[in-house]
């Protein structure tokens, strides 16, 4: 006889549960990062979130060359080449035997299936911090709305504990997915990466019209919402792109705040650990800062309700 899966037994791939976050909504928050994304932004700060399946991450700077991983790897994905340890991701079968064998933490497993009950148990521990700071739990990714039933079920559990909820989404999903979580979500942190359809498609592989249709629906439903704009030098920081964005934001219905996000290069090590090519474009911290400041100033000048650091 088949046993019915209860909502607390629903699973989703989780790659991180980060406590004491202060940038993913109000107060002190725990952010649950779900793995898997339907966009491919070339500047992505979380490359480990793109693929839903678990992945091996190899931090070469922590490797002592002891070859314990080579001894347990049955596929030859890890081998010795002189004094160097090399990794061939194309033959890795993600058994993670090497992770257990590594004495230095140079190898890490990224991503595991967790049930709603397991995630809830972990995030509820910080309830006192949420209460004293006005914080709560944020679900991010990847794209968390690829797992709407999981998120809804987790948020229902949190609501029973009077813990507030937020979702960080790029909005490039079916409205049905958003509708599933709408009644149990206190705040949407909604990414808007570009105001031009062509540019959006080129940089992310997604469809801007879908993002905008969902955004309009959410605003019409009087959802509490912050529009977050990653300011990427060379992509959306030119005066013409900025003007286009201002025009688009001013046309939107309802109430919202706008939060430009500063570009940073901190993901470089994660690209290396995943054996992925890092974003081609070299962007200095000074360029990123200037683009961010100019965007904040332009949005303020246009009378938009800007949140900034
Ligand atoms: S995860 Fe398994 S197959 Fe992949 S490198 Fe490690 S031991 Fe080899
Ligand atoms: S087991 Fe760890 S430290 Fe030893 S060679 Fe492999 S990755 Fe390096």
PDB file of C-alpha atoms and ligand atoms in Angstrom:
ATOM      1  CA  UNK A   1       0.000   0.000   0.000  1.00  0.00           C
ATOM      2  CA  UNK A   2       1.340   3.442  -0.940  1.00  0.00           C
ATOM      3  CA  UNK A   3       1.750   5.839   1.978  1.00  0.00           C
ATOM      4  CA  UNK A   4       0.762   9.425   1.326  1.00  0.00           C
ATOM      5  CA  UNK A   5       3.529  12.002   1.752  1.00  0.00           C
ATOM      6  CA  UNK A   6       2.500  14.639   4.281  1.00  0.00           C
ATOM      7  CA  UNK A   7       3.362  18.261   3.649  1.00  0.00           C
ATOM      8  CA  UNK A   8       6.135  18.149   6.270  1.00  0.00           C
ATOM      9  CA  UNK A   9       7.767  15.281   4.381  1.00  0.00           C
ATOM     10  CA  UNK A  10       8.054  17.268   1.132  1.00  0.00           C
ATOM     11  CA  UNK A  11      11.684  17.619   0.075  1.00  0.00           C
ATOM     12  CA  UNK A  12      13.749  20.205  -1.776  1.00  0.00           C
ATOM     13  CA  UNK A  13      17.487  20.475  -2.491  1.00  0.00           C
ATOM     14  CA  UNK A  14      19.084  22.799   0.082  1.00  0.00           C
ATOM     15  CA  UNK A  15      22.652  24.047  -0.283  1.00  0.00           C
ATOM     16  CA  UNK A  16      22.926  26.342   2.714  1.00  0.00           C
ATOM     17  CA  UNK A  17      21.050  27.489   5.786  1.00  0.00           C
ATOM     18  CA  UNK A  18      22.649  30.716   6.888  1.00  0.00           C
ATOM     19  CA  UNK A  19      21.886  32.151  10.300  1.00  0.00           C
ATOM     20  CA  UNK A  20      22.114  35.785  11.457  1.00  0.00           C
ATOM     21  CA  UNK A  21      21.578  37.326   8.018  1.00  0.00           C
ATOM     22  CA  UNK A  22      20.842  41.048   7.933  1.00  0.00           C
ATOM     23  CA  UNK A  23      20.514  41.702   4.197  1.00  0.00           C
ATOM     24  CA  UNK A  24      17.662  39.375   3.252  1.00  0.00           C
ATOM     25  CA  UNK A  25      14.748  41.307   4.724  1.00  0.00           C
ATOM     26  CA  UNK A  26      14.091  43.095   8.041  1.00  0.00           C
ATOM     27  CA  UNK A  27      15.769  42.195  11.346  1.00  0.00           C
ATOM     28  CA  UNK A  28      17.900  39.139  12.015  1.00  0.00           C
ATOM     29  CA  UNK A  29      16.979  36.335   9.651  1.00  0.00           C
ATOM     30  CA  UNK A  30      17.853  32.798   8.749  1.00  0.00           C
ATOM     31  CA  UNK A  31      18.122  32.336   4.999  1.00  0.00           C
ATOM     32  CA  UNK A  32      17.415  28.945   3.474  1.00  0.00           C
ATOM     33  CA  UNK A  33      19.078  28.585   0.076  1.00  0.00           C
ATOM     34  CA  UNK A  34      17.407  26.137  -2.306  1.00  0.00           C
ATOM     35  CA  UNK A  35      19.451  24.654  -5.129  1.00  0.00           C
ATOM     36  CA  UNK A  36      18.358  24.901  -8.761  1.00  0.00           C
ATOM     37  CA  UNK A  37      17.713  27.920 -10.960  1.00  0.00           C
ATOM     38  CA  UNK A  38      15.932  28.496 -14.278  1.00  0.00           C
ATOM     39  CA  UNK A  39      17.997  31.575 -15.183  1.00  0.00           C
ATOM     40  CA  UNK A  40      21.702  31.799 -15.994  1.00  0.00           C
ATOM     41  CA  UNK A  41      22.826  35.352 -15.175  1.00  0.00           C
ATOM     42  CA  UNK A  42      26.406  35.716 -16.348  1.00  0.00           C
ATOM     43  CA  UNK A  43      27.428  37.580 -13.163  1.00  0.00           C
ATOM     44  CA  UNK A  44      25.783  35.034 -10.791  1.00  0.00           C
ATOM     45  CA  UNK A  45      27.041  35.361  -7.198  1.00  0.00           C
ATOM     46  CA  UNK A  46      25.843  31.882  -6.246  1.00  0.00           C
ATOM     47  CA  UNK A  47      27.074  29.553  -9.021  1.00  0.00           C
ATOM     48  CA  UNK A  48      26.564  26.572  -6.696  1.00  0.00           C
ATOM     49  CA  UNK A  49      22.836  27.308  -6.755  1.00  0.00           C
ATOM     50  CA  UNK A  50      22.319  26.815 -10.476  1.00  0.00           C
ATOM     51  CA  UNK A  51      22.181  23.041 -10.678  1.00  0.00           C
ATOM     52  CA  UNK A  52      19.557  21.275  -8.536  1.00  0.00           C
ATOM     53  CA  UNK A  53      21.672  18.117  -8.118  1.00  0.00           C
ATOM     54  CA  UNK A  54      24.368  17.878  -5.407  1.00  0.00           C
ATOM     55  CA  UNK A  55      27.864  18.904  -6.558  1.00  0.00           C
ATOM     56  CA  UNK A  56      31.424  18.389  -5.406  1.00  0.00           C
ATOM     57  CA  UNK A  57      33.365  21.530  -4.542  1.00  0.00           C
ATOM     58  CA  UNK A  58      37.171  21.353  -4.487  1.00  0.00           C
ATOM     59  CA  UNK A  59      39.090  24.125  -2.706  1.00  0.00           C
ATOM     60  CA  UNK A  60      42.642  23.634  -3.957  1.00  0.00           C
ATOM     61  CA  UNK A  61      44.141  26.047  -1.399  1.00  0.00           C
ATOM     62  CA  UNK A  62      43.135  23.637   1.394  1.00  0.00           C
ATOM     63  CA  UNK A  63      44.552  20.555  -0.334  1.00  0.00           C
ATOM     64  CA  UNK A  64      47.663  18.912   1.173  1.00  0.00           C
ATOM     65  CA  UNK A  65      48.120  16.454  -1.686  1.00  0.00           C
ATOM     66  CA  UNK A  66      47.739  13.425   0.617  1.00  0.00           C
ATOM     67  CA  UNK A  67      45.793  11.501  -2.113  1.00  0.00           C
ATOM     68  CA  UNK A  68      43.293  10.024   0.356  1.00  0.00           C
ATOM     69  CA  UNK A  69      40.548  11.109  -2.085  1.00  0.00           C
ATOM     70  CA  UNK A  70      42.300   9.354  -4.989  1.00  0.00           C
ATOM     71  CA  UNK A  71      42.377   6.083  -3.034  1.00  0.00           C
ATOM     72  CA  UNK A  72      38.587   6.054  -2.513  1.00  0.00           C
ATOM     73  CA  UNK A  73      37.489   7.401  -5.908  1.00  0.00           C
ATOM     74  CA  UNK A  74      36.259   4.506  -8.029  1.00  0.00           C
ATOM     75  CA  UNK A  75      35.735   6.468 -11.232  1.00  0.00           C
ATOM     76  CA  UNK A  76      39.162   8.039 -11.636  1.00  0.00           C
ATOM     77  CA  UNK A  77      37.641  11.513 -11.290  1.00  0.00           C
ATOM     78  CA  UNK A  78      40.326  12.251  -8.708  1.00  0.00           C
ATOM     79  CA  UNK A  79      43.851  11.331  -9.634  1.00  0.00           C
ATOM     80  CA  UNK A  80      47.429  12.277  -8.977  1.00  0.00           C
ATOM     81  CA  UNK A  81      49.406  14.047 -11.657  1.00  0.00           C
ATOM     82  CA  UNK A  82      52.938  14.342 -10.312  1.00  0.00           C
ATOM     83  CA  UNK A  83      52.591  16.175  -7.024  1.00  0.00           C
ATOM     84  CA  UNK A  84      49.258  17.692  -8.058  1.00  0.00           C
ATOM     85  CA  UNK A  85      45.780  16.327  -7.419  1.00  0.00           C
ATOM     86  CA  UNK A  86      43.565  16.806 -10.446  1.00  0.00           C
ATOM     87  CA  UNK A  87      39.815  16.525 -10.730  1.00  0.00           C
ATOM     88  CA  UNK A  88      37.808  15.562 -13.827  1.00  0.00           C
ATOM     89  CA  UNK A  89      34.213  16.632 -13.136  1.00  0.00           C
ATOM     90  CA  UNK A  90      32.942  14.934 -16.305  1.00  0.00           C
ATOM     91  CA  UNK A  91      33.575  11.472 -14.826  1.00  0.00           C
ATOM     92  CA  UNK A  92      32.569  12.242 -11.228  1.00  0.00           C
ATOM     93  CA  UNK A  93      29.503  10.269 -10.163  1.00  0.00           C
ATOM     94  CA  UNK A  94      28.759  12.366  -7.077  1.00  0.00           C
ATOM     95  CA  UNK A  95      29.152   9.516  -4.607  1.00  0.00           C
ATOM     96  CA  UNK A  96      30.992  11.889  -2.193  1.00  0.00           C
ATOM     97  CA  UNK A  97      33.237   9.132  -0.832  1.00  0.00           C
ATOM     98  CA  UNK A  98      36.143  11.550  -1.315  1.00  0.00           C
ATOM     99  CA  UNK A  99      34.525  14.185   0.916  1.00  0.00           C
ATOM    100  CA  UNK A 100      34.469  11.769   3.845  1.00  0.00           C
ATOM    101  CA  UNK A 101      38.076  10.749   3.161  1.00  0.00           C
ATOM    102  CA  UNK A 102      39.537  14.263   2.954  1.00  0.00           C
ATOM    103  CA  UNK A 103      41.226  15.297   6.217  1.00  0.00           C
ATOM    104  CA  UNK A 104      41.398  19.046   5.488  1.00  0.00           C
ATOM    105  CA  UNK A 105      37.939  20.010   4.258  1.00  0.00           C
ATOM    106  CA  UNK A 106      39.283  20.730   0.761  1.00  0.00           C
ATOM    107  CA  UNK A 107      36.347  18.743  -0.611  1.00  0.00           C
ATOM    108  CA  UNK A 108      32.780  19.666   0.172  1.00  0.00           C
ATOM    109  CA  UNK A 109      29.436  18.310  -0.838  1.00  0.00           C
ATOM    110  CA  UNK A 110      27.143  21.118  -1.973  1.00  0.00           C
ATOM    111  CA  UNK A 111      23.428  20.358  -1.707  1.00  0.00           C
ATOM    112  CA  UNK A 112      21.262  17.755  -0.067  1.00  0.00           C
ATOM    113  CA  UNK A 113      17.592  16.882  -0.089  1.00  0.00           C
ATOM    114  CA  UNK A 114      15.930  18.053   3.107  1.00  0.00           C
ATOM    115  CA  UNK A 115      12.356  17.675   4.279  1.00  0.00           C
ATOM    116  CA  UNK A 116      10.228  20.600   5.415  1.00  0.00           C
ATOM    117  CA  UNK A 117      10.372  19.167   8.940  1.00  0.00           C
ATOM    118  CA  UNK A 118      14.206  19.099   8.911  1.00  0.00           C
ATOM    119  CA  UNK A 119      14.518  22.662   7.660  1.00  0.00           C
ATOM    120  CA  UNK A 120      11.868  23.860  10.106  1.00  0.00           C
ATOM    121  CA  UNK A 121      13.642  22.218  13.026  1.00  0.00           C
ATOM    122  CA  UNK A 122      16.836  24.046  12.135  1.00  0.00           C
ATOM    123  CA  UNK A 123      15.388  27.511  11.524  1.00  0.00           C
ATOM    124  CA  UNK A 124      12.997  27.566  14.486  1.00  0.00           C
ATOM    125  CA  UNK A 125      15.984  27.454  16.869  1.00  0.00           C
ATOM    126  CA  UNK A 126      16.592  31.160  16.308  1.00  0.00           C
ATOM    127  CA  UNK A 127      13.026  32.225  17.097  1.00  0.00           C
ATOM    128  CA  UNK A 128      14.184  34.403  20.044  1.00  0.00           C
ATOM    129  CA  UNK A 129      16.432  36.408  17.681  1.00  0.00           C
ATOM    130  CA  UNK A 130      13.598  36.883  15.196  1.00  0.00           C
ATOM    131  CA  UNK A 131      11.308  38.096  17.960  1.00  0.00           C
ATOM    132  CA  UNK A 132      13.721  40.638  19.420  1.00  0.00           C
ATOM    133  CA  UNK A 133      14.888  42.019  16.051  1.00  0.00           C
ATOM    134  CA  UNK A 134      11.695  41.918  13.978  1.00  0.00           C
ATOM    135  CA  UNK A 135      13.327  39.308  11.765  1.00  0.00           C
ATOM    136  CA  UNK A 136      12.265  35.906  10.451  1.00  0.00           C
ATOM    137  CA  UNK A 137      13.042  33.359   7.775  1.00  0.00           C
ATOM    138  CA  UNK A 138      13.865  34.074   4.123  1.00  0.00           C
ATOM    139  CA  UNK A 139      13.902  31.456   1.400  1.00  0.00           C
ATOM    140  CA  UNK A 140      16.352  32.181  -1.396  1.00  0.00           C
ATOM    141  CA  UNK A 141      18.233  30.261  -4.067  1.00  0.00           C
ATOM    142  CA  UNK A 142      18.708  29.519  -6.881  1.00  0.00           C
ATOM    143  CA  UNK A 143      15.059  30.090  -7.589  1.00  0.00           C
ATOM    144  CA  UNK A 144      13.006  28.991  -4.561  1.00  0.00           C
ATOM    145  CA  UNK A 145       9.755  29.262  -6.485  1.00  0.00           C
ATOM    146  CA  UNK A 146      10.723  26.176  -8.463  1.00  0.00           C
ATOM    147  CA  UNK A 147       9.617  24.399  -5.235  1.00  0.00           C
ATOM    148  CA  UNK A 148       6.360  26.195  -4.363  1.00  0.00           C
ATOM    149  CA  UNK A 149       4.754  23.338  -2.405  1.00  0.00           C
ATOM    150  CA  UNK A 150       7.858  22.922  -0.244  1.00  0.00           C
ATOM    151  CA  UNK A 151       8.064  26.659   0.459  1.00  0.00           C
ATOM    152  CA  UNK A 152       4.339  26.891   1.233  1.00  0.00           C
ATOM    153  CA  UNK A 153       4.528  23.998   3.651  1.00  0.00           C
ATOM    154  CA  UNK A 154       7.610  25.422   5.406  1.00  0.00           C
ATOM    155  CA  UNK A 155       5.992  28.853   5.671  1.00  0.00           C
ATOM    156  CA  UNK A 156       2.787  27.332   7.096  1.00  0.00           C
ATOM    157  CA  UNK A 157       4.875  25.731   9.863  1.00  0.00           C
ATOM    158  CA  UNK A 158       6.601  29.072  10.510  1.00  0.00           C
ATOM    159  CA  UNK A 159       3.300  30.920  10.620  1.00  0.00           C
ATOM    160  CA  UNK A 160       2.082  28.560  13.324  1.00  0.00           C
ATOM    161  CA  UNK A 161       5.105  29.733  15.352  1.00  0.00           C
ATOM    162  CA  UNK A 162       4.347  33.370  14.449  1.00  0.00           C
ATOM    163  CA  UNK A 163       7.621  33.665  12.533  1.00  0.00           C
ATOM    164  CA  UNK A 164       7.546  36.046   9.581  1.00  0.00           C
ATOM    165  CA  UNK A 165       8.460  34.855   6.088  1.00  0.00           C
ATOM    166  CA  UNK A 166      10.153  36.289   2.998  1.00  0.00           C
ATOM    167  CA  UNK A 167      11.043  34.985  -0.459  1.00  0.00           C
ATOM    168  CA  UNK A 168      13.861  36.160  -2.652  1.00  0.00           C
ATOM    169  CA  UNK A 169      12.866  35.449  -6.242  1.00  0.00           C
ATOM    170  CA  UNK A 170      13.719  36.452  -9.797  1.00  0.00           C
ATOM    171  CA  UNK A 171      10.046  36.027 -10.667  1.00  0.00           C
ATOM    172  CA  UNK A 172      10.650  34.107 -13.917  1.00  0.00           C
ATOM    173  CA  UNK A 173       8.204  31.344 -12.994  1.00  0.00           C
ATOM    174  CA  UNK A 174       4.589  30.525 -13.667  1.00  0.00           C
ATOM    175  CA  UNK A 175       2.093  32.691 -11.744  1.00  0.00           C
ATOM    176  CA  UNK A 176       0.650  29.424 -10.401  1.00  0.00           C
ATOM    177  CA  UNK A 177       3.877  28.897  -8.402  1.00  0.00           C
ATOM    178  CA  UNK A 178       3.700  32.386  -6.912  1.00  0.00           C
ATOM    179  CA  UNK A 179       0.002  32.009  -6.090  1.00  0.00           C
ATOM    180  CA  UNK A 180       0.794  28.866  -4.110  1.00  0.00           C
ATOM    181  CA  UNK A 181       3.000  30.792  -1.650  1.00  0.00           C
ATOM    182  CA  UNK A 182       1.250  34.170  -1.721  1.00  0.00           C
ATOM    183  CA  UNK A 183      -1.041  33.699   1.325  1.00  0.00           C
ATOM    184  CA  UNK A 184       1.855  32.633   3.571  1.00  0.00           C
ATOM    185  CA  UNK A 185       4.533  35.117   2.444  1.00  0.00           C
ATOM    186  CA  UNK A 186       4.994  38.394   4.338  1.00  0.00           C
ATOM    187  CA  UNK A 187       7.544  39.945   2.011  1.00  0.00           C
ATOM    188  CA  UNK A 188       8.774  39.421  -1.534  1.00  0.00           C
ATOM    189  CA  UNK A 189      12.340  40.451  -2.408  1.00  0.00           C
ATOM    190  CA  UNK A 190      11.824  40.617  -6.135  1.00  0.00           C
ATOM    191  CA  UNK A 191      14.811  40.818  -8.501  1.00  0.00           C
ATOM    192  CA  UNK A 192      14.582  43.036 -11.543  1.00  0.00           C
ATOM    193  CA  UNK A 193      17.775  42.726 -13.509  1.00  0.00           C
ATOM    194  CA  UNK A 194      17.061  44.815 -16.573  1.00  0.00           C
ATOM    195  CA  UNK A 195      14.294  46.906 -18.112  1.00  0.00           C
ATOM    196  CA  UNK A 196      14.889  45.723 -21.665  1.00  0.00           C
ATOM    197  CA  UNK A 197      13.554  42.387 -22.955  1.00  0.00           C
ATOM    198  CA  UNK A 198      16.448  41.717 -25.369  1.00  0.00           C
ATOM    199  CA  UNK A 199      19.172  42.545 -22.860  1.00  0.00           C
ATOM    200  CA  UNK A 200      17.433  40.511 -20.164  1.00  0.00           C
ATOM    201  CA  UNK A 201      17.247  37.464 -22.426  1.00  0.00           C
ATOM    202  CA  UNK A 202      20.874  37.807 -23.505  1.00  0.00           C
ATOM    203  CA  UNK A 203      22.179  38.129 -19.931  1.00  0.00           C
ATOM    204  CA  UNK A 204      19.930  35.652 -18.134  1.00  0.00           C
ATOM    205  CA  UNK A 205      18.320  33.370 -20.717  1.00  0.00           C
ATOM    206  CA  UNK A 206      14.887  34.290 -19.299  1.00  0.00           C
ATOM    207  CA  UNK A 207      11.840  36.280 -20.395  1.00  0.00           C
ATOM    208  CA  UNK A 208      11.398  39.747 -18.932  1.00  0.00           C
ATOM    209  CA  UNK A 209       7.709  39.961 -19.875  1.00  0.00           C
ATOM    210  CA  UNK A 210       6.963  37.031 -17.535  1.00  0.00           C
ATOM    211  CA  UNK A 211       8.890  38.711 -14.693  1.00  0.00           C
ATOM    212  CA  UNK A 212       6.960  41.948 -15.250  1.00  0.00           C
ATOM    213  CA  UNK A 213       3.560  40.266 -15.530  1.00  0.00           C
ATOM    214  CA  UNK A 214       4.136  38.500 -12.201  1.00  0.00           C
ATOM    215  CA  UNK A 215       5.431  41.686 -10.596  1.00  0.00           C
ATOM    216  CA  UNK A 216       2.330  43.612 -11.671  1.00  0.00           C
ATOM    217  CA  UNK A 217       0.066  40.835 -10.327  1.00  0.00           C
ATOM    218  CA  UNK A 218       1.877  40.917  -6.974  1.00  0.00           C
ATOM    219  CA  UNK A 219       1.610  44.696  -6.735  1.00  0.00           C
ATOM    220  CA  UNK A 220      -2.075  44.574  -7.690  1.00  0.00           C
ATOM    221  CA  UNK A 221      -2.556  42.065  -4.866  1.00  0.00           C
ATOM    222  CA  UNK A 222      -1.038  44.679  -2.472  1.00  0.00           C
ATOM    223  CA  UNK A 223       1.804  42.358  -1.536  1.00  0.00           C
ATOM    224  CA  UNK A 224       4.616  43.824   0.562  1.00  0.00           C
ATOM    225  CA  UNK A 225       7.439  43.968  -1.917  1.00  0.00           C
ATOM    226  CA  UNK A 226      10.984  45.264  -2.377  1.00  0.00           C
ATOM    227  CA  UNK A 227      12.289  45.383  -5.938  1.00  0.00           C
ATOM    228  CA  UNK A 228      15.983  44.502  -5.891  1.00  0.00           C
ATOM    229  CA  UNK A 229      18.185  45.584  -8.758  1.00  0.00           C
ATOM    230  CA  UNK A 230      21.684  44.118  -9.041  1.00  0.00           C
ATOM    231  CA  UNK A 231      23.786  46.941 -10.448  1.00  0.00           C
ATOM    232  CA  UNK A 232      26.214  45.223 -12.809  1.00  0.00           C
ATOM    233  CA  UNK A 233      28.756  47.550 -14.468  1.00  0.00           C
ATOM    234  CA  UNK A 234      28.667  47.115 -18.224  1.00  0.00           C
ATOM    235  CA  UNK A 235      25.218  45.530 -18.130  1.00  0.00           C
ATOM    236  CA  UNK A 236      22.602  47.820 -16.616  1.00  0.00           C
ATOM    237  CA  UNK A 237      24.508  50.874 -15.355  1.00  0.00           C
ATOM    238  CA  UNK A 238      24.595  53.038 -18.492  1.00  0.00           C
ATOM    239  CA  UNK A 239      22.529  56.270 -18.426  1.00  0.00           C
ATOM    240  CA  UNK A 240      20.181  54.859 -21.092  1.00  0.00           C
ATOM    241  CA  UNK A 241      19.617  51.582 -19.209  1.00  0.00           C
ATOM    242  CA  UNK A 242      19.082  53.531 -15.995  1.00  0.00           C
ATOM    243  CA  UNK A 243      16.535  55.826 -17.679  1.00  0.00           C
ATOM    244  CA  UNK A 244      14.708  52.797 -19.037  1.00  0.00           C
ATOM    245  CA  UNK A 245      14.608  51.269 -15.551  1.00  0.00           C
ATOM    246  CA  UNK A 246      13.355  54.496 -13.966  1.00  0.00           C
ATOM    247  CA  UNK A 247      10.573  54.735 -16.575  1.00  0.00           C
ATOM    248  CA  UNK A 248       9.571  51.126 -15.958  1.00  0.00           C
ATOM    249  CA  UNK A 249       9.558  51.499 -12.151  1.00  0.00           C
ATOM    250  CA  UNK A 250       7.530  54.708 -12.303  1.00  0.00           C
ATOM    251  CA  UNK A 251       4.869  52.981 -14.392  1.00  0.00           C
ATOM    252  CA  UNK A 252       4.351  50.111 -11.942  1.00  0.00           C
ATOM    253  CA  UNK A 253       1.140  50.082  -9.911  1.00  0.00           C
ATOM    254  CA  UNK A 254       0.918  49.886  -6.111  1.00  0.00           C
ATOM    255  CA  UNK A 255       3.463  50.463  -3.372  1.00  0.00           C
ATOM    256  CA  UNK A 256       6.989  49.085  -3.267  1.00  0.00           C
ATOM    257  CA  UNK A 257      10.523  50.019  -2.273  1.00  0.00           C
ATOM    258  CA  UNK A 258      13.557  49.781  -4.576  1.00  0.00           C
ATOM    259  CA  UNK A 259      16.886  48.397  -3.393  1.00  0.00           C
ATOM    260  CA  UNK A 260      19.874  48.585  -5.747  1.00  0.00           C
ATOM    261  CA  UNK A 261      22.460  45.893  -4.941  1.00  0.00           C
ATOM    262  CA  UNK A 262      26.188  46.455  -5.301  1.00  0.00           C
ATOM    263  CA  UNK A 263      28.119  44.068  -7.549  1.00  0.00           C
ATOM    264  CA  UNK A 264      30.954  42.156  -5.895  1.00  0.00           C
ATOM    265  CA  UNK A 265      33.533  39.563  -6.970  1.00  0.00           C
ATOM    266  CA  UNK A 266      33.315  37.318  -3.912  1.00  0.00           C
ATOM    267  CA  UNK A 267      32.034  34.339  -5.883  1.00  0.00           C
ATOM    268  CA  UNK A 268      35.303  33.810  -7.796  1.00  0.00           C
ATOM    269  CA  UNK A 269      36.491  31.099  -5.370  1.00  0.00           C
ATOM    270  CA  UNK A 270      33.193  29.235  -5.740  1.00  0.00           C
ATOM    271  CA  UNK A 271      33.511  29.199  -9.537  1.00  0.00           C
ATOM    272  CA  UNK A 272      37.007  27.718  -9.156  1.00  0.00           C
ATOM    273  CA  UNK A 273      35.805  25.148  -6.601  1.00  0.00           C
ATOM    274  CA  UNK A 274      33.086  24.016  -9.022  1.00  0.00           C
ATOM    275  CA  UNK A 275      35.506  23.867 -11.970  1.00  0.00           C
ATOM    276  CA  UNK A 276      33.369  26.468 -13.740  1.00  0.00           C
ATOM    277  CA  UNK A 277      34.686  29.397 -15.779  1.00  0.00           C
ATOM    278  CA  UNK A 278      34.311  32.621 -13.744  1.00  0.00           C
ATOM    279  CA  UNK A 279      32.448  35.576 -15.319  1.00  0.00           C
ATOM    280  CA  UNK A 280      34.668  36.917 -18.094  1.00  0.00           C
ATOM    281  CA  UNK A 281      34.258  40.543 -17.249  1.00  0.00           C
ATOM    282  CA  UNK A 282      36.801  42.100 -14.845  1.00  0.00           C
ATOM    283  CA  UNK A 283      34.987  44.619 -12.659  1.00  0.00           C
ATOM    284  CA  UNK A 284      36.923  46.518 -10.008  1.00  0.00           C
ATOM    285  CA  UNK A 285      35.473  47.355  -6.586  1.00  0.00           C
ATOM    286  CA  UNK A 286      35.768  51.034  -7.496  1.00  0.00           C
ATOM    287  CA  UNK A 287      33.716  50.551 -10.706  1.00  0.00           C
ATOM    288  CA  UNK A 288      31.078  48.584  -8.776  1.00  0.00           C
ATOM    289  CA  UNK A 289      30.864  51.284  -6.094  1.00  0.00           C
ATOM    290  CA  UNK A 290      30.572  54.100  -8.664  1.00  0.00           C
ATOM    291  CA  UNK A 291      27.843  52.281 -10.623  1.00  0.00           C
ATOM    292  CA  UNK A 292      25.927  51.617  -7.415  1.00  0.00           C
ATOM    293  CA  UNK A 293      26.174  55.245  -6.180  1.00  0.00           C
ATOM    294  CA  UNK A 294      25.117  56.639  -9.579  1.00  0.00           C
ATOM    295  CA  UNK A 295      22.132  54.298  -9.700  1.00  0.00           C
ATOM    296  CA  UNK A 296      21.002  55.204  -6.175  1.00  0.00           C
ATOM    297  CA  UNK A 297      21.333  58.909  -7.020  1.00  0.00           C
ATOM    298  CA  UNK A 298      19.399  58.551 -10.293  1.00  0.00           C
ATOM    299  CA  UNK A 299      16.584  56.624  -8.623  1.00  0.00           C
ATOM    300  CA  UNK A 300      16.379  59.163  -5.766  1.00  0.00           C
ATOM    301  CA  UNK A 301      16.317  62.042  -8.233  1.00  0.00           C
ATOM    302  CA  UNK A 302      13.408  60.347  -9.995  1.00  0.00           C
ATOM    303  CA  UNK A 303      11.511  60.260  -6.695  1.00  0.00           C
ATOM    304  CA  UNK A 304      11.635  56.479  -6.255  1.00  0.00           C
ATOM    305  CA  UNK A 305      11.514  55.069  -2.686  1.00  0.00           C
ATOM    306  CA  UNK A 306      15.127  53.840  -2.501  1.00  0.00           C
ATOM    307  CA  UNK A 307      16.612  51.616   0.205  1.00  0.00           C
ATOM    308  CA  UNK A 308      20.399  51.802   0.254  1.00  0.00           C
ATOM    309  CA  UNK A 309      23.295  50.951   2.536  1.00  0.00           C
TER     310      UNK A 309
HETATM  311  S1  LIG B   1      32.366  12.304  -5.581  1.00  0.00           S
HETATM  312 FE1  LIG B   1      32.840  10.106  -5.865  1.00  0.00          FE
HETATM  313  S2  LIG B   1      33.205   9.928  -8.065  1.00  0.00           S
HETATM  314 FE2  LIG B   1      33.298  12.102  -7.602  1.00  0.00          FE
HETATM  315  S3  LIG B   1      35.435  12.524  -7.262  1.00  0.00           S
HETATM  316 FE3  LIG B   1      34.551  12.055  -5.251  1.00  0.00          FE
HETATM  317  S4  LIG B   1      34.862   9.871  -4.956  1.00  0.00           S
HETATM  318 FE4  LIG B   1      35.202  10.280  -7.119  1.00  0.00          FE
HETATM  319  S1  LIG B   2      42.023  14.034   0.454  1.00  0.00           S
HETATM  320 FE1  LIG B   2      41.753  16.279   0.570  1.00  0.00          FE
HETATM  321  S2  LIG B   2      43.777  17.048   1.179  1.00  0.00           S
HETATM  322 FE2  LIG B   2      44.091  14.925   0.498  1.00  0.00          FE
HETATM  323  S3  LIG B   2      44.590  15.147  -1.680  1.00  0.00           S
HETATM  324 FE3  LIG B   2      42.410  14.840  -1.592  1.00  0.00          FE
HETATM  325  S4  LIG B   2      41.553  16.930  -1.578  1.00  0.00           S
HETATM  326 FE4  LIG B   2      43.727  17.103  -1.044  1.00  0.00          FE
END
